[in-house]
Each structure stands twice: as structure tokens, then as C-alpha cells.
PDB file of C-alpha atoms in Angstrom:
ATOM      1  CA  UNK A 120       4.666 -19.054  -3.406  1.00 62.00           C
ATOM      2  CA  UNK A 121       1.519 -17.892  -5.074  1.00 80.00           C
ATOM      3  CA  UNK A 122       1.424 -14.536  -3.290  1.00 94.00           C
ATOM      4  CA  UNK A 123      -1.660 -12.957  -1.837  1.00 96.00           C
ATOM      5  CA  UNK A 124      -4.706 -14.346  -3.664  1.00 97.00           C
ATOM      6  CA  UNK A 125      -7.915 -12.236  -3.935  1.00 97.00           C
ATOM      7  CA  UNK A 126     -11.327 -13.117  -5.246  1.00 97.00           C
ATOM      8  CA  UNK A 127     -13.030 -11.996  -7.168  1.00 97.00           C
ATOM      9  CA  UNK A 128     -11.147  -9.845  -9.544  1.00 96.00           C
ATOM     10  CA  UNK A 129     -14.054  -7.897 -10.421  1.00 97.00           C
ATOM     11  CA  UNK A 130     -17.424  -7.488  -8.976  1.00 97.00           C
ATOM     12  CA  UNK A 131     -20.379  -5.450 -10.160  1.00 98.00           C
ATOM     13  CA  UNK A 132     -23.537  -5.276  -7.849  1.00 97.00           C
ATOM     14  CA  UNK A 133     -26.599  -3.565  -7.669  1.00 97.00           C
ATOM     15  CA  UNK A 134     -27.077  -1.158  -4.831  1.00 97.00           C
ATOM     16  CA  UNK A 135     -28.189  -2.742  -1.625  1.00 97.00           C
ATOM     17  CA  UNK A 136     -26.780  -5.951  -2.267  1.00 97.00           C
ATOM     18  CA  UNK A 137     -24.296  -7.838  -0.115  1.00 97.00           C
ATOM     19  CA  UNK A 138     -20.751  -8.091  -1.280  1.00 98.00           C
ATOM     20  CA  UNK A 139     -18.138 -10.446  -0.178  1.00 98.00           C
ATOM     21  CA  UNK A 140     -14.532 -10.065  -1.083  1.00 98.00           C
ATOM     22  CA  UNK A 141     -12.137 -13.042  -0.169  1.00 98.00           C
ATOM     23  CA  UNK A 142      -8.436 -12.955   0.396  1.00 98.00           C
ATOM     24  CA  UNK A 143      -5.893 -15.720   0.968  1.00 98.00           C
ATOM     25  CA  UNK A 144      -2.480 -14.286   2.519  1.00 97.00           C
ATOM     26  CA  UNK A 145       0.811 -15.725   1.849  1.00 95.00           C
ATOM     27  CA  UNK A 146       1.534 -18.854   3.925  1.00 94.00           C
ATOM     28  CA  UNK A 147       3.427 -18.086   6.970  1.00 92.00           C
ATOM     29  CA  UNK A 148       2.382 -14.494   7.374  1.00 92.00           C
ATOM     30  CA  UNK A 149       0.832 -13.514  10.339  1.00 90.00           C
ATOM     31  CA  UNK A 150      -0.356  -9.852   9.641  1.00 91.00           C
ATOM     32  CA  UNK A 151      -3.072  -9.162   7.256  1.00 94.00           C
ATOM     33  CA  UNK A 152      -4.451  -5.888   5.981  1.00 95.00           C
ATOM     34  CA  UNK A 153      -7.628  -4.516   4.029  1.00 97.00           C
ATOM     35  CA  UNK A 154      -6.936  -1.685   1.977  1.00 96.00           C
ATOM     36  CA  UNK A 155      -9.296   0.581  -0.134  1.00 97.00           C
ATOM     37  CA  UNK A 156      -8.053   2.717  -3.147  1.00 97.00           C
ATOM     38  CA  UNK A 157     -10.162   5.267  -4.831  1.00 95.00           C
ATOM     39  CA  UNK A 158      -8.930   8.519  -6.855  1.00 91.00           C
ATOM     40  CA  UNK A 159     -10.496  10.752  -4.242  1.00 91.00           C
ATOM     41  CA  UNK A 160      -8.827   9.227  -1.016  1.00 91.00           C
ATOM     42  CA  UNK A 161      -6.012   7.160  -2.061  1.00 92.00           C
ATOM     43  CA  UNK A 162      -5.022   4.176  -0.463  1.00 93.00           C
ATOM     44  CA  UNK A 163      -6.963   3.964   3.055  1.00 92.00           C
ATOM     45  CA  UNK A 164      -6.269   1.189   5.630  1.00 93.00           C
ATOM     46  CA  UNK A 165      -9.815  -0.245   6.470  1.00 96.00           C
ATOM     47  CA  UNK A 166      -8.600  -3.069   8.951  1.00 95.00           C
ATOM     48  CA  UNK A 167      -5.626  -5.103  10.070  1.00 91.00           C
ATOM     49  CA  UNK A 168      -5.405  -8.625  11.817  1.00 93.00           C
ATOM     50  CA  UNK A 169      -2.375 -10.033  13.751  1.00 90.00           C
ATOM     51  CA  UNK A 170      -2.640 -13.732  14.333  1.00 91.00           C
ATOM     52  CA  UNK A 171      -6.158 -13.753  13.078  1.00 94.00           C
ATOM     53  CA  UNK A 172      -7.217 -11.187  15.578  1.00 93.00           C
ATOM     54  CA  UNK A 173      -8.564  -7.740  14.528  1.00 93.00           C
ATOM     55  CA  UNK A 174      -6.192  -5.059  15.645  1.00 90.00           C
ATOM     56  CA  UNK A 175      -7.369  -1.863  14.544  1.00 88.00           C
ATOM     57  CA  UNK A 176     -10.634  -1.285  12.567  1.00 91.00           C
ATOM     58  CA  UNK A 177     -10.616   2.309  12.783  1.00 89.00           C
ATOM     59  CA  UNK A 178     -10.517   2.602   9.032  1.00 91.00           C
ATOM     60  CA  UNK A 179     -13.698   0.835   8.418  1.00 94.00           C
ATOM     61  CA  UNK A 180     -16.126   3.500   6.941  1.00 87.00           C
ATOM     62  CA  UNK A 181     -19.347   2.302   9.006  1.00 85.00           C
ATOM     63  CA  UNK A 182     -21.355  -0.510  10.125  1.00 91.00           C
ATOM     64  CA  UNK A 183     -22.180  -1.762   6.726  1.00 96.00           C
ATOM     65  CA  UNK A 184     -18.459  -3.063   6.764  1.00 97.00           C
ATOM     66  CA  UNK A 185     -17.348  -6.104   8.384  1.00 97.00           C
ATOM     67  CA  UNK A 186     -14.256  -8.184   8.115  1.00 98.00           C
ATOM     68  CA  UNK A 187     -13.321 -11.720   9.496  1.00 97.00           C
ATOM     69  CA  UNK A 188     -10.341 -13.794   9.648  1.00 97.00           C
ATOM     70  CA  UNK A 189     -11.430 -17.200  10.668  1.00 96.00           C
ATOM     71  CA  UNK A 190      -7.861 -18.790  10.225  1.00 95.00           C
ATOM     72  CA  UNK A 191      -4.383 -18.081   9.121  1.00 94.00           C
ATOM     73  CA  UNK A 192      -5.035 -18.634   5.562  1.00 95.00           C
ATOM     74  CA  UNK A 193      -8.514 -16.941   4.744  1.00 96.00           C
ATOM     75  CA  UNK A 194     -10.118 -13.468   5.596  1.00 98.00           C
ATOM     76  CA  UNK A 195     -13.385 -11.968   4.086  1.00 98.00           C
ATOM     77  CA  UNK A 196     -14.351  -8.285   3.677  1.00 98.00           C
ATOM     78  CA  UNK A 197     -18.210  -8.042   3.685  1.00 98.00           C
ATOM     79  CA  UNK A 198     -20.368  -5.025   2.668  1.00 97.00           C
ATOM     80  CA  UNK A 199     -24.015  -5.137   3.431  1.00 97.00           C
ATOM     81  CA  UNK A 200     -25.803  -3.211   2.166  1.00 96.00           C
ATOM     82  CA  UNK A 201     -23.687  -2.078  -0.544  1.00 97.00           C
ATOM     83  CA  UNK A 202     -23.747   1.732  -1.922  1.00 96.00           C
ATOM     84  CA  UNK A 203     -22.368   3.286  -5.237  1.00 97.00           C
ATOM     85  CA  UNK A 204     -19.920   5.307  -3.071  1.00 96.00           C
ATOM     86  CA  UNK A 205     -18.306   1.835  -1.881  1.00 97.00           C
ATOM     87  CA  UNK A 206     -16.996   1.450  -5.634  1.00 97.00           C
ATOM     88  CA  UNK A 207     -13.254   1.209  -5.318  1.00 98.00           C
ATOM     89  CA  UNK A 208     -10.531  -1.180  -5.701  1.00 98.00           C
ATOM     90  CA  UNK A 209      -9.940  -3.337  -2.390  1.00 98.00           C
ATOM     91  CA  UNK A 210      -6.708  -4.789  -1.968  1.00 98.00           C
ATOM     92  CA  UNK A 211      -5.595  -7.411   0.651  1.00 97.00           C
ATOM     93  CA  UNK A 212      -1.995  -7.548   1.896  1.00 95.00           C
ATOM     94  CA  UNK A 213      -0.069  -9.740   4.152  1.00 93.00           C
ATOM     95  CA  UNK A 214       3.110  -9.463   5.936  1.00 90.00           C
ATOM     96  CA  UNK A 215       5.367 -11.324   8.539  1.00 87.00           C
ATOM     97  CA  UNK A 216       5.482  -9.273  11.420  1.00 75.00           C
ATOM     98  CA  UNK A 217       8.171 -10.818  13.481  1.00 69.00           C
ATOM     99  CA  UNK A 218      10.397  -8.643  15.274  1.00 63.00           C
ATOM    100  CA  UNK A 219       9.285  -5.400  13.777  1.00 69.00           C
ATOM    101  CA  UNK A 220       7.182  -4.492  10.691  1.00 73.00           C
ATOM    102  CA  UNK A 221       8.118  -5.890   7.536  1.00 80.00           C
ATOM    103  CA  UNK A 222       7.008  -5.105   3.974  1.00 87.00           C
ATOM    104  CA  UNK A 223       3.339  -6.055   3.016  1.00 90.00           C
ATOM    105  CA  UNK A 224       2.793  -8.019  -0.045  1.00 93.00           C
ATOM    106  CA  UNK A 225      -0.574  -6.981  -1.866  1.00 95.00           C
ATOM    107  CA  UNK A 226      -2.856  -9.042  -3.725  1.00 96.00           C
ATOM    108  CA  UNK A 227      -4.026  -8.170  -7.232  1.00 95.00           C
ATOM    109  CA  UNK A 228      -7.173  -6.169  -5.876  1.00 97.00           C
ATOM    110  CA  UNK A 229     -10.745  -6.365  -6.334  1.00 98.00           C
ATOM    111  CA  UNK A 230     -12.344  -3.765  -8.302  1.00 97.00           C
ATOM    112  CA  UNK A 231     -15.921  -3.092  -7.016  1.00 98.00           C
ATOM    113  CA  UNK A 232     -18.452  -1.467  -8.936  1.00 98.00           C
ATOM    114  CA  UNK A 233     -21.746  -0.538  -7.256  1.00 98.00           C
ATOM    115  CA  UNK A 234     -24.305   0.833  -9.552  1.00 97.00           C
TER     116      UNK A 234
ATOM    117  CA  UNK B 123       0.081  10.443  14.212  1.00 78.00           C
ATOM    118  CA  UNK B 124       1.762   9.325  11.036  1.00 88.00           C
ATOM    119  CA  UNK B 125       1.683  11.192   7.888  1.00 93.00           C
ATOM    120  CA  UNK B 126       3.460  10.886   4.274  1.00 96.00           C
ATOM    121  CA  UNK B 127       3.590  13.556   1.876  1.00 97.00           C
ATOM    122  CA  UNK B 128       4.240  13.239  -1.797  1.00 98.00           C
ATOM    123  CA  UNK B 129       4.196  16.842  -3.023  1.00 97.00           C
ATOM    124  CA  UNK B 130       4.556  15.628  -6.873  1.00 97.00           C
ATOM    125  CA  UNK B 131       1.547  14.623  -8.237  1.00 96.00           C
ATOM    126  CA  UNK B 132       2.587  13.745 -11.761  1.00 97.00           C
ATOM    127  CA  UNK B 133       5.974  14.051 -13.275  1.00 98.00           C
ATOM    128  CA  UNK B 134       6.525  13.712 -17.120  1.00 97.00           C
ATOM    129  CA  UNK B 135      10.413  12.846 -18.376  1.00 97.00           C
ATOM    130  CA  UNK B 136      11.658  11.601 -21.501  1.00 97.00           C
ATOM    131  CA  UNK B 137      13.393   8.291 -21.656  1.00 97.00           C
ATOM    132  CA  UNK B 138      16.933   8.211 -20.270  1.00 97.00           C
ATOM    133  CA  UNK B 139      16.479  11.176 -18.089  1.00 97.00           C
ATOM    134  CA  UNK B 140      16.996  10.847 -14.432  1.00 97.00           C
ATOM    135  CA  UNK B 141      14.097  11.477 -12.107  1.00 98.00           C
ATOM    136  CA  UNK B 142      13.762  12.059  -8.387  1.00 98.00           C
ATOM    137  CA  UNK B 143      10.637  11.217  -6.420  1.00 98.00           C
ATOM    138  CA  UNK B 144      10.007  13.097  -3.313  1.00 98.00           C
ATOM    139  CA  UNK B 145       8.828  11.731   0.079  1.00 98.00           C
ATOM    140  CA  UNK B 146       8.650  13.485   3.343  1.00 98.00           C
ATOM    141  CA  UNK B 147       7.163  11.678   6.451  1.00 97.00           C
ATOM    142  CA  UNK B 148       6.048  12.646   9.944  1.00 95.00           C
ATOM    143  CA  UNK B 149       6.074  10.466  12.930  1.00 91.00           C
ATOM    144  CA  UNK B 150       6.741  10.808  16.798  1.00 90.00           C
ATOM    145  CA  UNK B 151       8.204   7.405  17.110  1.00 89.00           C
ATOM    146  CA  UNK B 152      11.955   6.856  17.116  1.00 89.00           C
ATOM    147  CA  UNK B 153      11.625   3.388  15.468  1.00 89.00           C
ATOM    148  CA  UNK B 154       9.887   3.373  12.022  1.00 92.00           C
ATOM    149  CA  UNK B 155      10.040   1.810   8.650  1.00 92.00           C
ATOM    150  CA  UNK B 156       9.838   3.466   5.268  1.00 94.00           C
ATOM    151  CA  UNK B 157       8.801   1.772   2.114  1.00 95.00           C
ATOM    152  CA  UNK B 158       8.497   2.558  -1.533  1.00 97.00           C
ATOM    153  CA  UNK B 159       5.865   0.789  -3.680  1.00 97.00           C
ATOM    154  CA  UNK B 160       5.230   0.882  -7.467  1.00 97.00           C
ATOM    155  CA  UNK B 161       1.660   0.712  -8.958  1.00 97.00           C
ATOM    156  CA  UNK B 162       1.997  -0.203 -12.883  1.00 95.00           C
ATOM    157  CA  UNK B 163      -1.052   0.561 -15.185  1.00 93.00           C
ATOM    158  CA  UNK B 164      -1.932  -3.127 -14.277  1.00 92.00           C
ATOM    159  CA  UNK B 165      -2.816  -2.088 -11.012  1.00 92.00           C
ATOM    160  CA  UNK B 166      -0.834  -4.362  -8.576  1.00 93.00           C
ATOM    161  CA  UNK B 167       1.210  -2.865  -5.790  1.00 95.00           C
ATOM    162  CA  UNK B 168       4.824  -3.994  -6.034  1.00 95.00           C
ATOM    163  CA  UNK B 169       6.985  -3.770  -3.060  1.00 94.00           C
ATOM    164  CA  UNK B 170      10.430  -1.976  -3.809  1.00 95.00           C
ATOM    165  CA  UNK B 171      12.411  -1.297  -0.745  1.00 93.00           C
ATOM    166  CA  UNK B 172      12.082  -1.146   3.133  1.00 91.00           C
ATOM    167  CA  UNK B 173      14.467   0.769   5.243  1.00 91.00           C
ATOM    168  CA  UNK B 174      14.462   1.344   9.154  1.00 90.00           C
ATOM    169  CA  UNK B 175      14.966   4.513  10.991  1.00 91.00           C
ATOM    170  CA  UNK B 176      18.321   3.384  12.271  1.00 89.00           C
ATOM    171  CA  UNK B 177      19.848   2.834   9.013  1.00 86.00           C
ATOM    172  CA  UNK B 178      20.495   5.893   7.002  1.00 84.00           C
ATOM    173  CA  UNK B 179      22.900   4.342   4.219  1.00 84.00           C
ATOM    174  CA  UNK B 180      21.698   5.367   0.882  1.00 86.00           C
ATOM    175  CA  UNK B 181      20.827   2.274  -1.139  1.00 87.00           C
ATOM    176  CA  UNK B 182      21.250   1.455  -4.789  1.00 88.00           C
ATOM    177  CA  UNK B 183      19.619  -1.272  -6.703  1.00 90.00           C
ATOM    178  CA  UNK B 184      20.242  -1.281 -10.353  1.00 94.00           C
ATOM    179  CA  UNK B 185      18.644   1.941 -11.874  1.00 95.00           C
ATOM    180  CA  UNK B 186      17.170   2.764  -8.429  1.00 95.00           C
ATOM    181  CA  UNK B 187      18.671   4.444  -5.750  1.00 95.00           C
ATOM    182  CA  UNK B 188      17.030   5.718  -2.275  1.00 95.00           C
ATOM    183  CA  UNK B 189      18.200   8.593  -0.162  1.00 95.00           C
ATOM    184  CA  UNK B 190      17.032   8.607   3.428  1.00 95.00           C
ATOM    185  CA  UNK B 191      17.758  11.833   5.360  1.00 94.00           C
ATOM    186  CA  UNK B 192      16.409  11.983   9.005  1.00 93.00           C
ATOM    187  CA  UNK B 193      17.458  15.435   9.274  1.00 93.00           C
ATOM    188  CA  UNK B 194      14.885  16.425   6.740  1.00 95.00           C
ATOM    189  CA  UNK B 195      12.525  13.572   7.437  1.00 96.00           C
ATOM    190  CA  UNK B 196      12.641  12.553   3.768  1.00 96.00           C
ATOM    191  CA  UNK B 197      13.074   9.312   1.971  1.00 96.00           C
ATOM    192  CA  UNK B 198      13.402  10.206  -1.982  1.00 97.00           C
ATOM    193  CA  UNK B 199      13.807   7.698  -4.788  1.00 97.00           C
ATOM    194  CA  UNK B 200      15.849   8.284  -7.803  1.00 97.00           C
ATOM    195  CA  UNK B 201      15.432   6.554 -11.146  1.00 97.00           C
ATOM    196  CA  UNK B 202      18.476   6.960 -13.350  1.00 97.00           C
ATOM    197  CA  UNK B 203      18.156   6.522 -17.058  1.00 97.00           C
ATOM    198  CA  UNK B 204      14.360   6.128 -16.921  1.00 97.00           C
ATOM    199  CA  UNK B 205      12.492   3.799 -19.279  1.00 97.00           C
ATOM    200  CA  UNK B 206       9.176   3.710 -20.305  1.00 96.00           C
ATOM    201  CA  UNK B 207       8.520   0.571 -18.384  1.00 96.00           C
ATOM    202  CA  UNK B 208       9.028   2.807 -15.349  1.00 97.00           C
ATOM    203  CA  UNK B 209       5.807   4.571 -15.873  1.00 97.00           C
ATOM    204  CA  UNK B 210       3.710   4.016 -12.947  1.00 98.00           C
ATOM    205  CA  UNK B 211       2.463   5.539  -9.779  1.00 97.00           C
ATOM    206  CA  UNK B 212       4.890   5.328  -7.082  1.00 98.00           C
ATOM    207  CA  UNK B 213       3.834   5.303  -3.412  1.00 97.00           C
ATOM    208  CA  UNK B 214       6.032   6.057  -0.319  1.00 97.00           C
ATOM    209  CA  UNK B 215       4.668   4.553   2.933  1.00 96.00           C
ATOM    210  CA  UNK B 216       5.743   4.670   6.670  1.00 94.00           C
ATOM    211  CA  UNK B 217       4.985   2.411   9.560  1.00 90.00           C
ATOM    212  CA  UNK B 218       6.158   2.214  13.322  1.00 83.00           C
ATOM    213  CA  UNK B 219       5.732  -0.100  16.173  1.00 74.00           C
ATOM    214  CA  UNK B 220       4.060   2.794  17.971  1.00 67.00           C
ATOM    215  CA  UNK B 221       1.773   3.395  14.977  1.00 61.00           C
ATOM    216  CA  UNK B 222       0.561  -0.438  15.378  1.00 62.00           C
ATOM    217  CA  UNK B 223       2.326  -1.549  12.404  1.00 69.00           C
ATOM    218  CA  UNK B 224      -0.013   0.083   9.997  1.00 80.00           C
ATOM    219  CA  UNK B 225       1.276   1.091   6.700  1.00 87.00           C
ATOM    220  CA  UNK B 226       0.483   4.660   5.942  1.00 91.00           C
ATOM    221  CA  UNK B 227       0.502   5.704   2.398  1.00 94.00           C
ATOM    222  CA  UNK B 228       1.314   8.962   0.546  1.00 96.00           C
ATOM    223  CA  UNK B 229      -0.842  10.122  -2.244  1.00 95.00           C
ATOM    224  CA  UNK B 230       1.451   8.884  -4.812  1.00 97.00           C
ATOM    225  CA  UNK B 231       3.472  10.295  -7.678  1.00 98.00           C
ATOM    226  CA  UNK B 232       2.433   9.323 -11.190  1.00 97.00           C
ATOM    227  CA  UNK B 233       5.592   9.107 -13.462  1.00 98.00           C
ATOM    228  CA  UNK B 234       5.261   9.252 -17.241  1.00 97.00           C
ATOM    229  CA  UNK B 235       8.120   8.233 -19.049  1.00 97.00           C
ATOM    230  CA  UNK B 236       7.920   8.910 -22.819  1.00 96.00           C
ATOM    231  CA  UNK B 237      10.076   8.124 -25.719  1.00 92.00           C
TER     232      UNK B 237
END
């Protein structure tokens, strides 16, 4: 298996622009997580899906952030409009939540820079 | 609420020394899972181990060992005979069914192994 695939790996955009981050989870995994990593705040869970349904989006910073999972093999995280404080590494992770929590496998991350 | 504390921000050792990374957790749930992840300089998050709350047996995998003690709510990680390749940030994480299967991460410990 190729693991969790995220694209793009790097994104530089201007303030005010829309940014879309993409994630393909590991085949067969039914839970998907979006995390953000910054020096100041560490690893923060933004949102997670179970069987394509958003379960908890309490970590989404504000209405400028939205996430979708239209099917089991694809998810997007969108920021509109982007701001410099959104600059961070965004990780997608997936896991097979069956009888209980299992380990999450992370993608390589997308390094977002908003100038 | 769930919380993971990694009090050691940074540790520096000389190659071949043993080093222990501390992790203290808080949860109200009786069923929970603990994890360790490694983040090397390349940036990806690599899963190392999962342990559930009902299994207090210590685990050894090569030079790595983990000590889980419910009495002190700790899940410490020891690297024996450290090597330069062990240099990374190490994260302890916690999830529970009561917590919605969300992975809550500690702030990480930066380990530097020098020659």
C-alpha cells in the first residue's frame, strides 16, 4: 500500500486566496483525520471523519476552514480566504477504527505558506 | 478531557547512551490507548507503538522499550544505545472511546543524539 497520500507537498499562496489540500487515505481505513502542526501550538486535530461522516470538527479554527469527504478514498481541507496565520504543516491521517481505536498512519504533510 | 504531558522539551545525548522520554497522561476513561510517534527531520510522523489500558506489560522492540504504569499514568519510552539516526521529535499520544477516538498529542520531545 502506498500509505496516506497528500497533495500538494508544498503550497505558497497570497493572503486572501483559496487553498485546497487533498488527501487519499489508506484503502480500507474508515477514519480520517486532519491535523495542523505549528511551532506555537504543536499538533492540533482539526476535524475527523468516520465512514465519511464528520464526527468532530471542534478543532476547526473558524468558518474559513471547511473539510469534506465525498467518498472513502478522498478528502479535502479548504481554507477560504487564507491568512498568514494559517501557515503551518497540515497532516492527513487515516486509521481502521474497528473494535476500538487503532494507530493512525500519517501522510507526508502539506507545508502551507500564506504570504 | 484528555491531556498528554511531555515535560522534556529537548534532550541531548551522546551516541550509545541510553535515554528515556517521559510521557504522563490524563483521562477519565477506563478504556484508552497510548501511542508513540517519531517525527524525523524529514517531517513525516512514524507510528512506533500502541498500548491499551488493559495491558500493562512492558514491551521491547530492538533498542526501543516502553514502560506503561497506570498507577502513575505514565507511558515512558527508552532508547538503549542511542544512535544518531534516533535524532527526531518524539510524540506521545492518547485516545479513548469516550474521547471520540481522537488522538491527543503531547508537545513532543526533541531528541538530539550526537557523536
